[in-house]
Coordinates of C-alpha atoms in Angstrom, one line a residue:
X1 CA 98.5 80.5 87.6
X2 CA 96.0 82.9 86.4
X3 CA 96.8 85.7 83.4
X4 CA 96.4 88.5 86.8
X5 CA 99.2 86.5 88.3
X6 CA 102.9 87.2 88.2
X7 CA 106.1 85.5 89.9
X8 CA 109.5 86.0 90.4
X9 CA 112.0 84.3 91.9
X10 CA 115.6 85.7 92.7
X11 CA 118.0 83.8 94.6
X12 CA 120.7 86.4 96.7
X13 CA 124.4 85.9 98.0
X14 CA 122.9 87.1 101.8
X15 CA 121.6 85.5 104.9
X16 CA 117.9 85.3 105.1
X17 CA 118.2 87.8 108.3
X18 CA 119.3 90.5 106.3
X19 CA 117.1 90.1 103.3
X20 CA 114.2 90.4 105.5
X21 CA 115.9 93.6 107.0
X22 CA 116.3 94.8 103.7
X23 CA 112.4 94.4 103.1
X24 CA 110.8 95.5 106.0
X25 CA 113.0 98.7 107.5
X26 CA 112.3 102.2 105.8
X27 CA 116.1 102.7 106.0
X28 CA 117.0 100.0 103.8
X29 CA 114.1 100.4 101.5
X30 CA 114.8 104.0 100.4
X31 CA 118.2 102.3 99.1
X32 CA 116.6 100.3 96.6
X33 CA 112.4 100.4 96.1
X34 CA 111.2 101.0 92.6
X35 CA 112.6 100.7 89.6
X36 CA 115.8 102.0 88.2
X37 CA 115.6 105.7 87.7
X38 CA 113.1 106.0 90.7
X39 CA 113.5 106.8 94.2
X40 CA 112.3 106.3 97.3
X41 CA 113.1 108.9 100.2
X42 CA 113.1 107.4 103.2
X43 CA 110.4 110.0 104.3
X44 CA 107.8 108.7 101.8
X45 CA 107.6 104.8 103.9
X46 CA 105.7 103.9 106.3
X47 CA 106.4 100.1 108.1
X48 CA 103.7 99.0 110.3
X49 CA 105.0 95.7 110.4
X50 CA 101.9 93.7 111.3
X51 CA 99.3 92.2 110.3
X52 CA 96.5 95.2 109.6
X53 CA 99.6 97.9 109.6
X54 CA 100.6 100.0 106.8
X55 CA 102.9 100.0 104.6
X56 CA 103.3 102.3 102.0
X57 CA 105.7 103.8 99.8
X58 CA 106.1 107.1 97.7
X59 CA 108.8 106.9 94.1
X60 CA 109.9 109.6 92.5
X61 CA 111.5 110.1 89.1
X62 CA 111.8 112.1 85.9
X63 CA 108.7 111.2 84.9
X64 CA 106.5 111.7 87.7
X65 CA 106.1 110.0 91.1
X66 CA 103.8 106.9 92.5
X67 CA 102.5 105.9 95.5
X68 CA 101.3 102.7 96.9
X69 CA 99.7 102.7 100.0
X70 CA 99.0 99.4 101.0
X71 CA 97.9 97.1 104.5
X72 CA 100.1 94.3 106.0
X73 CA 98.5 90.9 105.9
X74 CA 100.6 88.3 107.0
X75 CA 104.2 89.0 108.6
X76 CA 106.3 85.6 109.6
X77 CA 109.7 86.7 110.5
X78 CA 112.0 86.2 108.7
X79 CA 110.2 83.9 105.9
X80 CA 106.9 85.4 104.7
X81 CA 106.1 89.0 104.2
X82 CA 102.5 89.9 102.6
X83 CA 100.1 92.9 101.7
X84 CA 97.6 94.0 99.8
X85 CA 97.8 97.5 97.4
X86 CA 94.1 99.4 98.7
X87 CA 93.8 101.2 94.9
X88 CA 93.9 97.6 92.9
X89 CA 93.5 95.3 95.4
X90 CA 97.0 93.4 94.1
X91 CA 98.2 91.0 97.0
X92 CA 101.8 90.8 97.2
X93 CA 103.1 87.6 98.9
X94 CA 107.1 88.0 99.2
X95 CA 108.6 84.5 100.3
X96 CA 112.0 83.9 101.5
X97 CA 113.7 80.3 101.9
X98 CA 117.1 80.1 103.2
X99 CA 119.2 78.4 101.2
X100 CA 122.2 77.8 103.5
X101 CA 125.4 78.8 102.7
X102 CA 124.5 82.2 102.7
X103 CA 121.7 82.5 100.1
X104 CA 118.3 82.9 100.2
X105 CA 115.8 82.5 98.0
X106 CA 112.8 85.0 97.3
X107 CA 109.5 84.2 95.8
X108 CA 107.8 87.1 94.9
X109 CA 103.8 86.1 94.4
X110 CA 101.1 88.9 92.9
X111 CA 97.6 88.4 92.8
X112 CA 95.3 90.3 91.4
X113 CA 98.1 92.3 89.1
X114 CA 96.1 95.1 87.0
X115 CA 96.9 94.9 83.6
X116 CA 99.3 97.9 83.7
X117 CA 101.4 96.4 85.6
X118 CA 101.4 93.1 83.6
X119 CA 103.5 94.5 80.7
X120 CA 106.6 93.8 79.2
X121 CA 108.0 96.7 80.5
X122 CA 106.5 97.1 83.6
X123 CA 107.8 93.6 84.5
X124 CA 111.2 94.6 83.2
X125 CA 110.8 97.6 85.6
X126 CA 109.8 95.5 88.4
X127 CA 113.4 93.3 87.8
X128 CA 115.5 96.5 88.0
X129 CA 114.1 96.9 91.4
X130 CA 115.8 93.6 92.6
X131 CA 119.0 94.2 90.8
X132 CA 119.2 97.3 92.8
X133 CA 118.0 94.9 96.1
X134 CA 120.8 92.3 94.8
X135 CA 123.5 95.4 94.6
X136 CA 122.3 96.9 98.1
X137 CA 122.9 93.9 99.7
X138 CA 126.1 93.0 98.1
X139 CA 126.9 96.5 99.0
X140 CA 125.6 95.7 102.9
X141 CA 127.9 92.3 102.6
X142 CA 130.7 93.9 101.6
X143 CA 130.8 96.4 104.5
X144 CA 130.3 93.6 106.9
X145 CA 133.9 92.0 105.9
X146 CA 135.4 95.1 105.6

């Protein structure tokens, strides 16, 4: 792996179908995208889910707002999901391996990361983003048995 590369890897208590829903509809989206204290109305996405479409998002917080605008380049339902960010040129491969019983894993591959975005906190930030995936779907799980 190069020093422009990051990974991460979460493993989450829901079926693959549902992850992918989670990571692909503008509905589920604005529940979790960004960080923790950011925001995502459901307004500010755009899902052109295919390869060449557009996908872009628009955070807001306290501090300001950011928005990436970004072009599909691979889309395998429900098992790989990639872009790449037209202001740094960061690739974004999300992969997602069912597990069975329930779980799936997600692989999270960037390429191309600019250095901003390779800090200690940024990368903290970025985590916060899937705990509030994790707690969305739990949240989505939940209503299901209910």
């Amino acid at each position: 792996m190069n020093a422009d590369e990051l990974v991460y890897r979460r493993v989450f208590r829901a079926p693959r179908e549902l992850v992918w829903r989670c990571l692909t509809e503008p509905a589920e989206l604005a529940r979790f995208w960004g960080p923790s204290g950011m925001a995502t109305p459901i307004d500010g996405i755009v899902v052109e889910l295919h390869p060449g479409g557009r996908f872009e998002t628009l955070m807001l917080g306290e501090y300001g707002s950011h928005r990436m605008v970004a072009t599909f380049t691979e889309i395998v339902p429900p098992e790989r999901l990639a872009w790449v960010e037209s202001a740094t040129g960061m690739h974004t491969t999300s992969t997602l391996e069912d597990l069975g019983d329930g779980r799936t894993a997600v692989v999270i591959h960037q390429r191309n990361v600019p250095e901003t975005m390779r800090t200690p906190e940024s990368r903290a930030g970025f985590l916060t983003s899937l705990d509030k995936l994790e707690e969305h779907l739990a949240h989505l799980i939940q209503g299901e048995r209910s």
